[in-house]
XYZ file of C-alpha atoms in Angstrom:
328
model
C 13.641 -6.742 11.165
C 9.380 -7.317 10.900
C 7.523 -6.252 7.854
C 4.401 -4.368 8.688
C 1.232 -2.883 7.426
C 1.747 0.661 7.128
C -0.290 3.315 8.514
C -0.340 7.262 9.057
C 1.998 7.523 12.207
C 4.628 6.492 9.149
C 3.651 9.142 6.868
C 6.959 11.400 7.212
C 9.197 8.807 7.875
C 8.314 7.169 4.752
C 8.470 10.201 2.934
C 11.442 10.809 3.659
C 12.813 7.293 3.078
C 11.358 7.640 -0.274
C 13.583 10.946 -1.097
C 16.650 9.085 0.221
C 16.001 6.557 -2.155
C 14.979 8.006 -5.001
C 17.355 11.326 -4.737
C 16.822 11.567 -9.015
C 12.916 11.373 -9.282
C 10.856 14.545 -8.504
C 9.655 15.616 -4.840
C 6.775 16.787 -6.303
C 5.708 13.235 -8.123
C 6.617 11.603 -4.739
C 4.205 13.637 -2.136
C 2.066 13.117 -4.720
C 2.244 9.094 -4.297
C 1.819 9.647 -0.805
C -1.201 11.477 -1.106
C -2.653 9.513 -3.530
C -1.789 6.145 -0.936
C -2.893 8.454 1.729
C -6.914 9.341 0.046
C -7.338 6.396 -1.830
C -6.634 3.817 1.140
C -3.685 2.409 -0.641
C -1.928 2.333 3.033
C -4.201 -0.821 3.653
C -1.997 -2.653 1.140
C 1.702 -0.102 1.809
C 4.028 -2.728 3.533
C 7.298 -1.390 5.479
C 10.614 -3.125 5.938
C 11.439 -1.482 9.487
C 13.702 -1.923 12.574
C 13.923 0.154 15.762
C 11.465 2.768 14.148
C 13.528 2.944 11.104
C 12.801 2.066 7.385
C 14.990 -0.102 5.794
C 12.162 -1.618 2.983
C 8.840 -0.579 1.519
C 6.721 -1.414 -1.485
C 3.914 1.544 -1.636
C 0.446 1.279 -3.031
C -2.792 3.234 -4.409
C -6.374 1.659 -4.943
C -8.255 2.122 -7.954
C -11.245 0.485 -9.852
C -11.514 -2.038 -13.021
C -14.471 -3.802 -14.088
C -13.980 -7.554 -14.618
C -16.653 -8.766 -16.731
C -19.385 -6.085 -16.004
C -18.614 -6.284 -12.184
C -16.363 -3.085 -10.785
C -14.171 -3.976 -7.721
C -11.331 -2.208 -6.057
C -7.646 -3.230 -6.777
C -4.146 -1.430 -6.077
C -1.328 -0.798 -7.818
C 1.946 -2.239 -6.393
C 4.913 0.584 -6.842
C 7.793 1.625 -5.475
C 8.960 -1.397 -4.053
C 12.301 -0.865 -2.918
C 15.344 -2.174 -0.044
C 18.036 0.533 1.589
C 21.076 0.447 -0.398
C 22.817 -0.637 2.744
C 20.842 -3.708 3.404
C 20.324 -5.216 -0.084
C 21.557 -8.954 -0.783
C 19.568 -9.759 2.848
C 16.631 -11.115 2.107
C 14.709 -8.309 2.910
C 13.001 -8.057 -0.686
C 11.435 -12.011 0.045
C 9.820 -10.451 3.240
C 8.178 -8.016 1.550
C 7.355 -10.621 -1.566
C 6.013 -13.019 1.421
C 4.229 -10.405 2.986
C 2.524 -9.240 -0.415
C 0.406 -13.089 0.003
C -2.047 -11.435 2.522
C -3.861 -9.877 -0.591
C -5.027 -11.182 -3.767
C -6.145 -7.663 -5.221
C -2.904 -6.779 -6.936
C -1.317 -5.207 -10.311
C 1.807 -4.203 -10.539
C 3.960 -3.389 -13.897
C 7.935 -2.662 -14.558
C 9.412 -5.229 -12.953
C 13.391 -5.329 -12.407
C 14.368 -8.230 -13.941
C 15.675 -9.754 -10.661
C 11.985 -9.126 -9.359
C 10.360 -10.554 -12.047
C 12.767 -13.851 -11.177
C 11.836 -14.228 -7.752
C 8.341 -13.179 -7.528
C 6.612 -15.954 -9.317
C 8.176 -18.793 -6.308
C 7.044 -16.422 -3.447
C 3.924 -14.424 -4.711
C 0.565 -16.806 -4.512
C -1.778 -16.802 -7.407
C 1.098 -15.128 -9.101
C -0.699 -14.281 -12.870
C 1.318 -12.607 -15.766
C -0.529 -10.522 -18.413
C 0.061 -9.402 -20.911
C 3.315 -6.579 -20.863
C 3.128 -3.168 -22.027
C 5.143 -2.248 -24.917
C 6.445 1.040 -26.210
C 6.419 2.558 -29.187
C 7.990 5.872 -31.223
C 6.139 7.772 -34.199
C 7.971 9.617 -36.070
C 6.741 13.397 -37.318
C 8.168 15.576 -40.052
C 10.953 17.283 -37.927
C 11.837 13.663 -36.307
C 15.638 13.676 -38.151
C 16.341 17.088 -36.969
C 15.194 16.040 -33.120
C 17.410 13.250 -33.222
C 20.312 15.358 -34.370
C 19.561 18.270 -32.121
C 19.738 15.937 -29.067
C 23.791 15.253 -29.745
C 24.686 18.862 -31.509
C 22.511 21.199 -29.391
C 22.150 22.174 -26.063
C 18.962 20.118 -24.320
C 17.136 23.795 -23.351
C 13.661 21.941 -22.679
C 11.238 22.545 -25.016
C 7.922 24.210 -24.753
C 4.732 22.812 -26.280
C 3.665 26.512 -27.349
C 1.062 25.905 -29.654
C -1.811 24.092 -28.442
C -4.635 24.626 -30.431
C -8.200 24.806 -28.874
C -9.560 22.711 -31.581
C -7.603 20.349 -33.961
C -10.289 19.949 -36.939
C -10.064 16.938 -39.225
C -12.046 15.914 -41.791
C -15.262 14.472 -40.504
C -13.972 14.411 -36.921
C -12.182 17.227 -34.269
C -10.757 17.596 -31.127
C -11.040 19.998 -28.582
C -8.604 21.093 -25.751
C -10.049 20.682 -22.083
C -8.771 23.172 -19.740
C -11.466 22.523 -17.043
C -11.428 19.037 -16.364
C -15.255 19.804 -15.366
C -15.790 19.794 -18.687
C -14.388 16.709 -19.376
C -17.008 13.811 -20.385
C -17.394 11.868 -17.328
C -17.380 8.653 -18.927
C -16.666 6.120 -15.927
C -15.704 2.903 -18.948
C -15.028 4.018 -22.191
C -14.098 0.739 -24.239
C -16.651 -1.792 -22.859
C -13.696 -4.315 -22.630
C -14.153 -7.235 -20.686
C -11.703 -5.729 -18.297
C -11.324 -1.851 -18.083
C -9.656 -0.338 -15.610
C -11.851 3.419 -14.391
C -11.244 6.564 -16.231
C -13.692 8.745 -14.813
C -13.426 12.762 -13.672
C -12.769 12.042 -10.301
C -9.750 9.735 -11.577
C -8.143 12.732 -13.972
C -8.439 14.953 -11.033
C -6.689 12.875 -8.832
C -4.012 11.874 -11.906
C -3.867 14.945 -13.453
C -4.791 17.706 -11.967
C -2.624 17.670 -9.309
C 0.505 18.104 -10.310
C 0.837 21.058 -12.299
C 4.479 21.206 -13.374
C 4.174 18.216 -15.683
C 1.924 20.098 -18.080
C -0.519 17.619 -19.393
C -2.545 18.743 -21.927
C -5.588 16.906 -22.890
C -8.006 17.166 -25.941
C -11.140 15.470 -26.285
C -12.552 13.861 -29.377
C -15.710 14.324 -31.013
C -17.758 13.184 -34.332
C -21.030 13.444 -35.395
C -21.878 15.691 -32.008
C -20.789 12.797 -30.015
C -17.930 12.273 -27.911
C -15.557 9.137 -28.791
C -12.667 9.691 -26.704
C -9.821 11.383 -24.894
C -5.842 11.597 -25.211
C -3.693 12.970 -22.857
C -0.182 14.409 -23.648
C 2.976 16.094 -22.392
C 6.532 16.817 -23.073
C 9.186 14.369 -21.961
C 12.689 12.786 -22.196
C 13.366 9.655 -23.524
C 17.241 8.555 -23.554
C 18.264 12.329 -23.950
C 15.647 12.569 -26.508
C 12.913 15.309 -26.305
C 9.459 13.514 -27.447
C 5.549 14.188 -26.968
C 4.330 11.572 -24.409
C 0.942 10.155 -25.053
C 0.084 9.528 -21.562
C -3.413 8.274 -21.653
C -6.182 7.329 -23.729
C -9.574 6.022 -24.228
C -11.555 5.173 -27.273
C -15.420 4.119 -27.484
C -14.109 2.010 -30.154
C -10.863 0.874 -31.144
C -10.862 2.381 -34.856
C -11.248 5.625 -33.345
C -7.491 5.028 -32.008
C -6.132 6.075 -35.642
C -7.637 9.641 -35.076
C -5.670 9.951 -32.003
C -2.593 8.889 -33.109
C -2.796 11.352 -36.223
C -4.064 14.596 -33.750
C -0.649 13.755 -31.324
C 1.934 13.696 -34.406
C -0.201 16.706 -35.700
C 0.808 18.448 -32.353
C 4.225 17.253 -32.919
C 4.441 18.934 -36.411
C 2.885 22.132 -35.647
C 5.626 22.335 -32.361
C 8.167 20.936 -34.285
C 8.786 18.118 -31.944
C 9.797 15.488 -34.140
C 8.860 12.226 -32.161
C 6.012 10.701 -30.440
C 6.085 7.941 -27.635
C 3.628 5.342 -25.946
C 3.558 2.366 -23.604
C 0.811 0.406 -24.052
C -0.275 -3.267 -23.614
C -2.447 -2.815 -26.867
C -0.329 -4.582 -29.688
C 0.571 -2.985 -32.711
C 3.027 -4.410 -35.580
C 6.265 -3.945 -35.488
C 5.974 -0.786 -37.825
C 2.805 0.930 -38.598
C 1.697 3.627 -40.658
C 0.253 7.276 -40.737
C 2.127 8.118 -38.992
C 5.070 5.884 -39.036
C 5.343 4.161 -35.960
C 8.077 1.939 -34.508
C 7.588 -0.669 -31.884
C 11.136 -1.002 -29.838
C 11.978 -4.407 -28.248
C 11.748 -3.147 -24.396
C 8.501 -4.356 -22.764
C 7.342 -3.939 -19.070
C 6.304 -7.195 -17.449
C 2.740 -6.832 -15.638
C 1.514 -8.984 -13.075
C -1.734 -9.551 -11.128
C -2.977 -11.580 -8.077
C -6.795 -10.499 -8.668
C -8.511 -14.151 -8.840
C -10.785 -13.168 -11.296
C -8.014 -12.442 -14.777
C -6.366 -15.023 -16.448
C -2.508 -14.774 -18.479
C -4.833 -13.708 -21.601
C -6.598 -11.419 -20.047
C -5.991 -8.102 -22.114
C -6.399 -4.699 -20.059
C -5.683 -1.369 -21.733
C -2.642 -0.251 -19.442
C -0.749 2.962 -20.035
C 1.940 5.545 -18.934
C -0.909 7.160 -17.067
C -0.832 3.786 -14.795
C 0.771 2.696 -11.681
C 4.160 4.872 -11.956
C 5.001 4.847 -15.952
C 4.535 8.323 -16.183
C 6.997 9.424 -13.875
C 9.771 6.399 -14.136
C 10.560 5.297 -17.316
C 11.169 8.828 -18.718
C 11.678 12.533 -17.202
């Protein structure tokens, strides 16, 4: 068996490799991968595991953009990285590890914990950052959730009331339907290292695959814009929850106004519980709302020269995969 650089005669066959593989995830999230590899040049960096014109290995890819210290550059996201059933406990998975050194412009997150063993002694310039974590908030009807998800039958809920505006205070949100409208802000936070969240990104991320339902709401005070959220129901160990998927702030106070707007949508729906992976620490419990951060974190790794182990980046479910394969 060779491991090669994939490229578009492979398209079906890897397709359907990937719905062999994957039989539980959804078609629609997968040719949606592939397109994504296919239009943002993520092939480049796709390697294949492959033998008489057969698949037996891949690890897919997508470019995107981060600024590292005022200077954007292109990097891609690592996923899917995955041996036939048949020929696992061969080596195969070091090939593809080995093959991975002929590019340093790498992230990848949610490593299996046998990965996360081997990769550091075969992976050059092998970096860990820092992991994402995940958290739960809990709303007023999160007791009854909890109990519905044992006593009731799991009928998937609906997120039926979404406001067009959710007014606070000094401060409001309002629902995007037309991501036109959406403020094309390319780096929101000013970090030293941002990763892009501009339109053409939340067309590509979200606009594209309709059956997930995101709904997104942008923030505004004073007349000016300070952020976005994104949300959308999910399943979290037979759980029903509202997913923060994404976010940006122009400042990280303005977080606490998010997190208060998605538990507001919770209340009003009468979903009782809120979750979100993110590498931003938070305490072990916060407040308003009540938030719990669970032990589980999701190793991240880079090979991009230019970030160090410290080097904080907001990541979230709307990154690499999360979205799609830590909950349904």
């Amino acid at each position: 068996m060779e491991v090669i650089v994939y490229n578009s005669e492979w398209f079906c066959k890897l397709k359907e490799f990937l719905y062999k593989q994957y039989p539980h995830r959804s078609r629609e999230y997968l040719d949606w991968w592939m397109n994504q590899m296919a239009e943002t040049g993520g092939g480049g960096r796709t390697l294949l595991v492959v033998e008489n014109e057969t698949i037996y290995g891949c690890t897919t890819s997508v470019f995107s953009s981060i600024k590292i210290k005022g200077i954007e550059r292109d990097f891609y996201w690592e996923c899917n990285t995955i041996i036939d059933k048949t020929q696992r406990g061969k080596g195969l998975g070091k090939l593809l590890y080995s093959a991975m050194n002929a590019f340093n412009d790498r992230i990848t997150v949610g490593f299996t914990r046998s990965a996360w063993q081997i990769q550091p002694n075969i992976i050059k310039d092998f970096k860990r950052l820092i992991p994402v974590k995940v958290y739960v908030s809990l709303g007023t009807y999160s007791f009854k959730t909890v109990l519905d998800s044992f006593f009731k039958s799991k009928e998937r809920k609906e997120l039926s009331i979404q406001p067009d505006v959710i007014q606070k205070r000094n401060y409001s949100f309002k629902r995007i339907t037309d991501i036109n409208n959406l403020t094309d802000n390319v780096y929101w936070l000013n970090d030293d290292v941002e990763i892009i969240r501009n339109r053409r990104y939340f067309v590509g991320r979200f606009s594209q695959i309709s059956k997930e339902k995101y709904i997104i709401y942008e923030g505004v005070k004073d007349g000016a814009v300070f952020g976005y959220f994104v949300v959308r129901l999910i399943e979290y160990r037979g759980i029903q929850m509202l997913s923060l998927v994404d976010f940006r702030v122009i400042n990280r106070s303005f977080f606490s106004y998010i997190r208060k707007a998605v538990i507001h949508l919770c209340n009003i729906n009468k979903i009782g519980l809120s979750i979100m992976l993110t590498s931003w620490n938070m305490p072990r419990i916060s407040f308003n709302p009540i938030t719990l951060k669970l032990n589980k974190k999701l190793h991240v790794a880079t090979s991009l020269h230019e970030l160090d182990n410290d080097s904080c980046i907001l990541i979230t479910s709307a990154d690499s995969d999360l979205d799609f394969v830590y909950y349904k």
